[in-house]
Amino acid sequence: MRRSAALRSLVRETRLDLDAFVMPLFVGPDTRPNPELPPLGRFSVEELVGEVEGLVRLGVPAVILFGIPEEKDDEGSGAWDEDGIVQRALRALRPRFPELLLLTDVCLCEYTAHGHCGVLRDGEVANDESLELLARTAVSHVAAGADAVAPSDMMDGRVGAIRAALDDAGNEATPILSYAAKYASAFYGPFREAAESTPSFGDRRGYQMDPANVREALRECELDLEEGADVLMVKPAMPNLDVIRAVRESFDVPVAAYNVSGEYAMLKAAAAKGWLDEQQAAVEALTAIKRAGADVVVSYWTKELAQWL
Ligand code: PBG
């Protein structure tokens, strides 16, 4: 059954289908292309509209927006500003692309001057004080046109806080895609460059998970489900295929995986050196992520994949 492409295709167990992919996009005050890692460049609101038009034409069904504000402060107030960068992008995109799924990343790290995902008290992230700010951010995204929100901050209790705030604002139908098992990973490097969100001191190990743990990932998922999460996401994807599989087997809700910036960058860099074929390596990696159990994949390859398919 392996002798010809047609036979292999007939019995293939896992297929890549563009409908399951989400393209990450960065929006900021100006357009700054990233020639080596194009999806990790940023667009102004106007240029974002053009980029999204191209994605929709290619058949990309969903995008997730990340904002880089003009100014940052201690609380990250740009995150919930009615006239903030993501809110303006949503208002530009929503009426133009009614069929496109608009997801937003809900976090404070791109908006805080210190780069941490919550507010600080005595040099430490204050979990509970951050919840109300994250909830406000989620509500403002939905008011501006987001179809679903994706909290990535890893504060305890944020899914519940966001669910309650969305319901209070009359958005009881808006789903929450939770970054439920998000590891403190070295693979976020290129993202932090792009989003200017590297912490100014310390690291995120006080709130993101230890990559050594899988039982803890299931516990995080269980708590998020109790709080009202609709989709559970594992991140990064490639180093955590066993975690994706465990989450898939433990829960009946849709499972997402985030194929993060470092996973993208390492294959891109190896391909640029001529060490491997990018398309083949990317398709193999993305297929493995789906085979491990992901229903939804967030990937910087989404645009290229649309072209390859
Ligand atoms: C925000 C956030 C990060 C990523 C997604 N949302 C960065 C981080 O936690 O440091 C990383 C995504 C990537 O590397 O592609 N908290």
Short mmCIF file of C-alpha atoms and ligand atoms in Angstrom, two decimals:
data_model
loop_
_atom_site.label_atom_id
_atom_site.label_comp_id
_atom_site.label_asym_id
_atom_site.label_seq_id
_atom_site.Cartn_x
_atom_site.Cartn_y
_atom_site.Cartn_z
CA MET A 1 0.00 0.00 0.00
CA ARG A 2 3.03 2.31 -0.11
CA ARG A 3 4.12 1.67 -3.71
CA SER A 4 2.49 4.67 -5.35
CA ALA A 5 1.39 8.15 -4.35
CA ALA A 6 -2.21 7.16 -5.05
CA LEU A 7 -2.04 4.12 -2.76
CA ARG A 8 -0.38 6.09 0.03
CA SER A 9 -2.95 8.81 -0.30
CA LEU A 10 -5.82 6.31 -0.20
CA VAL A 11 -4.81 5.00 3.22
CA ARG A 12 -3.37 8.15 4.78
CA GLU A 13 -4.53 8.42 8.39
CA THR A 14 -3.89 12.12 8.92
CA ARG A 15 -4.56 14.85 6.38
CA LEU A 16 -3.75 18.53 6.45
CA ASP A 17 -6.86 20.54 5.83
CA LEU A 18 -6.59 24.32 5.73
CA ASP A 19 -9.89 24.61 7.61
CA ALA A 20 -8.10 23.60 10.82
CA PHE A 21 -5.41 26.31 10.60
CA VAL A 22 -5.12 29.72 12.22
CA MET A 23 -2.66 32.36 10.97
CA PRO A 24 -1.04 34.62 13.60
CA LEU A 25 -0.76 38.30 12.61
CA PHE A 26 0.97 41.21 14.32
CA VAL A 27 -0.48 44.70 14.10
CA GLY A 28 1.33 47.83 15.26
CA PRO A 29 1.64 51.57 14.72
CA ASP A 30 3.74 51.04 11.58
CA THR A 31 4.57 48.31 9.08
CA ARG A 32 7.88 46.56 9.72
CA PRO A 33 8.58 43.65 7.42
CA ASN A 34 10.70 40.79 8.73
CA PRO A 35 12.58 39.58 5.64
CA GLU A 36 13.89 36.37 7.21
CA LEU A 37 10.70 35.36 9.02
CA PRO A 38 7.94 37.13 7.05
CA PRO A 39 4.98 36.09 9.28
CA LEU A 40 6.81 37.61 12.25
CA GLY A 41 6.80 41.07 10.70
CA ARG A 42 4.16 43.59 11.70
CA PHE A 43 1.52 45.52 9.79
CA SER A 44 -0.12 48.90 10.32
CA VAL A 45 -3.91 48.64 10.44
CA GLU A 46 -4.22 49.72 6.78
CA GLU A 47 -1.63 47.26 5.53
CA LEU A 48 -3.11 44.52 7.66
CA VAL A 49 -6.33 44.82 5.69
CA GLY A 50 -4.39 44.12 2.48
CA GLU A 51 -2.58 41.15 4.01
CA VAL A 52 -5.83 39.66 5.28
CA GLU A 53 -7.44 40.12 1.89
CA GLY A 54 -4.68 37.93 0.44
CA LEU A 55 -5.14 35.31 3.16
CA VAL A 56 -8.89 35.15 2.61
CA ARG A 57 -8.32 34.76 -1.13
CA LEU A 58 -6.01 31.81 -0.38
CA GLY A 59 -8.75 30.20 1.70
CA VAL A 60 -7.32 30.82 5.19
CA PRO A 61 -10.32 30.49 7.53
CA ALA A 62 -9.01 32.14 10.70
CA VAL A 63 -6.44 34.59 12.07
CA ILE A 64 -5.28 35.41 15.59
CA LEU A 65 -4.26 39.01 16.24
CA PHE A 66 -1.42 40.27 18.42
CA GLY A 67 -1.01 43.99 19.06
CA ILE A 68 2.08 46.13 19.56
CA PRO A 69 0.93 49.44 21.08
CA GLU A 70 2.54 52.81 20.46
CA GLU A 71 3.17 53.21 24.18
CA LYS A 72 3.46 50.81 27.09
CA ASP A 73 2.78 51.47 30.77
CA ASP A 74 2.95 49.59 34.08
CA GLU A 75 -0.60 48.25 33.89
CA GLY A 76 -0.69 47.54 30.16
CA SER A 77 -3.66 49.85 29.62
CA GLY A 78 -3.23 49.69 25.83
CA ALA A 79 -4.63 46.16 26.03
CA TRP A 80 -8.19 47.25 26.86
CA ASP A 81 -8.16 50.75 25.33
CA GLU A 82 -11.25 51.15 23.17
CA ASP A 83 -9.00 52.82 20.63
CA GLY A 84 -6.15 50.33 21.14
CA ILE A 85 -4.26 48.75 18.28
CA VAL A 86 -6.08 45.39 18.25
CA GLN A 87 -9.47 47.08 18.71
CA ARG A 88 -8.78 49.34 15.72
CA ALA A 89 -7.62 46.39 13.63
CA LEU A 90 -10.79 44.45 14.51
CA ARG A 91 -13.00 47.36 13.54
CA ALA A 92 -11.20 47.59 10.19
CA LEU A 93 -11.35 43.84 9.48
CA ARG A 94 -14.78 42.85 10.82
CA PRO A 95 -17.01 44.57 8.23
CA ARG A 96 -14.67 43.75 5.33
CA PHE A 97 -14.33 40.02 6.03
CA PRO A 98 -17.59 38.81 7.54
CA GLU A 99 -16.75 35.11 7.00
CA LEU A 100 -13.22 35.20 8.44
CA LEU A 101 -12.80 34.00 12.02
CA LEU A 102 -11.15 36.75 14.04
CA LEU A 103 -9.45 35.46 17.18
CA THR A 104 -7.47 37.62 19.57
CA ASP A 105 -4.67 36.82 21.97
CA VAL A 106 -5.59 38.17 25.41
CA CYS A 107 -2.49 39.03 27.43
CA LEU A 108 -0.80 42.06 28.95
CA CYS A 109 2.85 41.36 28.05
CA GLU A 110 2.84 43.31 24.78
CA TYR A 111 1.35 46.31 26.62
CA THR A 112 3.25 46.42 29.91
CA ALA A 113 6.48 48.43 30.13
CA HIS A 114 8.04 45.56 32.15
CA GLY A 115 6.91 42.89 29.66
CA HIS A 116 5.26 40.54 32.16
CA CYS A 117 1.84 39.03 31.48
CA GLY A 118 0.20 40.57 34.55
CA VAL A 119 0.57 43.63 36.78
CA LEU A 120 3.37 43.74 39.35
CA ARG A 121 3.28 44.13 43.15
CA ASP A 122 6.64 44.23 44.93
CA GLY A 123 8.40 42.98 41.83
CA GLU A 124 6.15 39.94 41.39
CA VAL A 125 3.22 39.29 39.11
CA ALA A 126 0.00 39.81 41.08
CA ASN A 127 -2.27 37.04 39.84
CA ASP A 128 -5.65 38.16 41.15
CA GLU A 129 -5.20 41.85 40.38
CA SER A 130 -4.43 40.95 36.79
CA LEU A 131 -7.66 39.03 36.24
CA GLU A 132 -9.91 42.07 36.02
CA LEU A 133 -7.58 43.72 33.48
CA LEU A 134 -7.49 40.59 31.33
CA ALA A 135 -11.28 40.33 31.48
CA ARG A 136 -11.64 43.97 30.45
CA THR A 137 -9.30 43.31 27.53
CA ALA A 138 -11.33 40.32 26.34
CA VAL A 139 -14.61 42.26 26.52
CA SER A 140 -13.13 45.15 24.52
CA HIS A 141 -11.92 42.73 21.82
CA VAL A 142 -15.36 41.22 21.46
CA ALA A 143 -16.99 44.66 21.39
CA ALA A 144 -14.67 45.55 18.49
CA GLY A 145 -15.55 42.41 16.52
CA ALA A 146 -13.60 39.37 17.76
CA ASP A 147 -15.35 36.00 17.26
CA ALA A 148 -13.43 34.29 20.08
CA VAL A 149 -10.77 35.21 22.63
CA ALA A 150 -7.62 33.30 23.51
CA PRO A 151 -6.11 34.11 26.93
CA SER A 152 -2.37 33.36 26.96
CA ASP A 153 -1.27 34.96 30.23
CA MET A 154 -1.43 31.79 32.43
CA MET A 155 -2.85 33.59 35.49
CA ASP A 156 -4.93 31.23 37.65
CA GLY A 157 -8.64 31.91 37.32
CA ARG A 158 -8.51 34.00 34.18
CA VAL A 159 -10.84 31.83 32.13
CA GLY A 160 -13.52 32.15 34.82
CA ALA A 161 -13.00 35.90 35.10
CA ILE A 162 -13.18 36.34 31.32
CA ARG A 163 -16.26 34.08 31.05
CA ALA A 164 -18.10 36.10 33.73
CA ALA A 165 -17.16 39.45 32.18
CA LEU A 166 -18.17 38.34 28.68
CA ASP A 167 -21.51 37.08 29.99
CA ASP A 168 -22.11 40.35 31.87
CA ALA A 169 -21.47 42.26 28.67
CA GLY A 170 -24.04 40.16 26.82
CA ASN A 171 -21.48 38.01 25.01
CA GLU A 172 -22.52 34.65 26.42
CA ALA A 173 -22.16 33.05 22.97
CA THR A 174 -18.50 34.06 22.52
CA PRO A 175 -16.16 31.07 22.94
CA ILE A 176 -12.91 31.04 24.91
CA LEU A 177 -9.96 29.24 23.40
CA SER A 178 -7.68 28.85 26.38
CA TYR A 179 -3.92 28.54 26.22
CA ALA A 180 -4.46 25.95 28.94
CA ALA A 181 -1.10 24.17 28.91
CA LYS A 182 1.38 26.88 28.07
CA TYR A 183 4.96 26.08 28.93
CA ALA A 184 7.72 28.50 29.93
CA SER A 185 9.56 27.79 26.71
CA ALA A 186 12.73 28.92 24.96
CA PHE A 187 10.88 28.55 21.65
CA TYR A 188 9.09 31.91 21.96
CA GLY A 189 12.21 33.94 21.07
CA PRO A 190 11.25 35.26 17.61
CA PHE A 191 7.73 36.10 18.83
CA ARG A 192 9.10 38.23 21.65
CA GLU A 193 11.31 40.12 19.18
CA ALA A 194 8.30 40.70 16.94
CA ALA A 195 5.93 41.66 19.76
CA GLU A 196 8.57 43.53 21.81
CA SER A 197 7.40 41.54 24.81
CA THR A 198 10.63 40.20 26.34
CA PRO A 199 10.38 40.68 30.13
CA SER A 200 12.65 43.51 31.29
CA PHE A 201 13.68 41.39 34.30
CA GLY A 202 13.28 37.78 35.36
CA ASP A 203 11.37 35.27 33.24
CA ARG A 204 7.90 33.77 32.98
CA ARG A 205 8.57 30.60 34.97
CA GLY A 206 6.52 31.92 37.88
CA TYR A 207 3.31 31.60 35.85
CA GLN A 208 3.98 29.53 32.72
CA MET A 209 4.41 25.78 33.15
CA ASP A 210 7.57 23.77 33.72
CA PRO A 211 8.28 21.85 30.47
CA ALA A 212 9.03 18.78 32.58
CA ASN A 213 5.39 18.33 33.62
CA VAL A 214 2.47 16.59 31.96
CA ARG A 215 0.15 15.76 34.90
CA GLU A 216 0.15 19.45 35.69
CA ALA A 217 -0.92 20.18 32.11
CA LEU A 218 -3.98 17.97 32.56
CA ARG A 219 -4.77 19.70 35.84
CA GLU A 220 -4.54 23.10 34.11
CA CYS A 221 -6.88 21.85 31.38
CA GLU A 222 -9.37 20.52 33.92
CA LEU A 223 -9.44 23.82 35.80
CA ASP A 224 -9.89 25.80 32.58
CA LEU A 225 -12.77 23.56 31.53
CA GLU A 226 -14.45 24.03 34.91
CA GLU A 227 -14.07 27.78 34.46
CA GLY A 228 -15.70 27.67 31.03
CA ALA A 229 -13.01 27.12 28.41
CA ASP A 230 -14.39 25.85 25.07
CA VAL A 231 -11.11 24.83 23.41
CA LEU A 232 -7.90 23.71 25.16
CA MET A 233 -4.60 24.71 23.64
CA VAL A 234 -1.15 23.21 24.17
CA LYS A 235 1.90 25.35 23.45
CA PRO A 236 4.55 24.92 22.06
CA ALA A 237 3.49 22.04 19.82
CA MET A 238 6.48 20.08 18.50
CA PRO A 239 8.28 19.54 21.83
CA ASN A 240 4.96 18.57 23.45
CA LEU A 241 3.32 16.03 21.17
CA ASP A 242 2.86 13.72 24.16
CA VAL A 243 1.00 16.48 25.99
CA ILE A 244 -1.29 17.08 22.98
CA ARG A 245 -2.02 13.33 22.93
CA ALA A 246 -2.70 13.24 26.70
CA VAL A 247 -5.06 16.23 26.50
CA ARG A 248 -6.80 14.67 23.49
CA GLU A 249 -7.36 11.42 25.38
CA SER A 250 -8.43 13.03 28.64
CA PHE A 251 -11.03 15.55 27.42
CA ASP A 252 -13.79 15.65 24.82
CA VAL A 253 -13.50 19.30 23.83
CA PRO A 254 -11.60 20.50 20.75
CA VAL A 255 -7.83 20.57 21.25
CA ALA A 256 -5.61 23.20 19.68
CA ALA A 257 -1.83 23.33 19.40
CA TYR A 258 0.35 26.38 18.86
CA ASN A 259 3.24 25.70 16.49
CA VAL A 260 5.25 28.60 17.91
CA SER A 261 7.71 31.09 16.46
CA GLY A 262 10.84 29.14 17.44
CA GLU A 263 9.52 25.97 15.80
CA TYR A 264 8.94 27.94 12.62
CA ALA A 265 12.28 29.76 12.84
CA MET A 266 14.42 26.66 13.27
CA LEU A 267 13.11 24.96 10.15
CA LYS A 268 13.29 28.22 8.20
CA ALA A 269 16.91 28.72 9.25
CA ALA A 270 17.88 25.15 8.41
CA ALA A 271 16.17 25.47 5.02
CA ALA A 272 17.96 28.78 4.34
CA LYS A 273 21.23 26.89 4.89
CA GLY A 274 20.17 24.23 2.46
CA TRP A 275 20.08 21.60 5.21
CA LEU A 276 16.49 20.55 4.68
CA ASP A 277 13.56 21.08 2.38
CA GLU A 278 11.27 23.56 4.12
CA GLN A 279 8.00 22.45 2.58
CA GLN A 280 8.59 18.76 3.28
CA ALA A 281 9.79 19.43 6.82
CA ALA A 282 6.91 21.79 7.58
CA VAL A 283 4.28 19.41 6.22
CA GLU A 284 5.81 16.57 8.23
CA ALA A 285 5.85 18.65 11.42
CA LEU A 286 2.29 19.91 10.96
CA THR A 287 1.05 16.40 10.17
CA ALA A 288 2.69 15.11 13.36
CA ILE A 289 0.95 17.81 15.40
CA LYS A 290 -2.41 16.75 13.95
CA ARG A 291 -1.60 13.06 14.37
CA ALA A 292 -0.82 13.70 18.05
CA GLY A 293 -4.41 14.84 18.43
CA ALA A 294 -4.71 18.54 17.62
CA ASP A 295 -7.98 19.53 15.94
CA VAL A 296 -6.83 23.11 15.43
CA VAL A 297 -3.29 24.29 14.66
CA VAL A 298 -2.07 27.85 15.06
CA SER A 299 0.95 28.14 12.76
CA TYR A 300 3.10 30.74 11.03
CA TRP A 301 3.09 28.35 8.06
CA THR A 302 -0.65 28.78 7.52
CA LYS A 303 -0.23 31.22 4.62
CA GLU A 304 2.49 29.15 2.95
CA LEU A 305 0.52 25.96 3.57
CA ALA A 306 -2.45 27.53 1.77
CA GLN A 307 -0.17 28.13 -1.21
CA TRP A 308 1.28 24.60 -1.10
CA LEU A 309 -2.11 22.94 -0.82
C1 PBG B 1 1.79 36.23 24.98
C2 PBG B 1 2.14 35.18 23.99
C3 PBG B 1 3.40 34.64 23.68
C4 PBG B 1 3.20 33.78 22.60
C5 PBG B 1 1.85 33.81 22.31
N1 PBG B 1 1.21 34.66 23.18
C6 PBG B 1 4.74 34.92 24.23
C7 PBG B 1 5.12 34.54 25.58
O1 PBG B 1 4.35 33.94 26.35
O2 PBG B 1 6.24 34.89 25.94
C8 PBG B 1 4.30 33.03 21.90
C9 PBG B 1 3.99 32.59 20.52
C10 PBG B 1 5.15 32.23 19.67
O3 PBG B 1 6.31 32.08 20.09
O4 PBG B 1 4.89 32.06 18.48
N2 PBG B 1 1.89 35.86 26.30
#
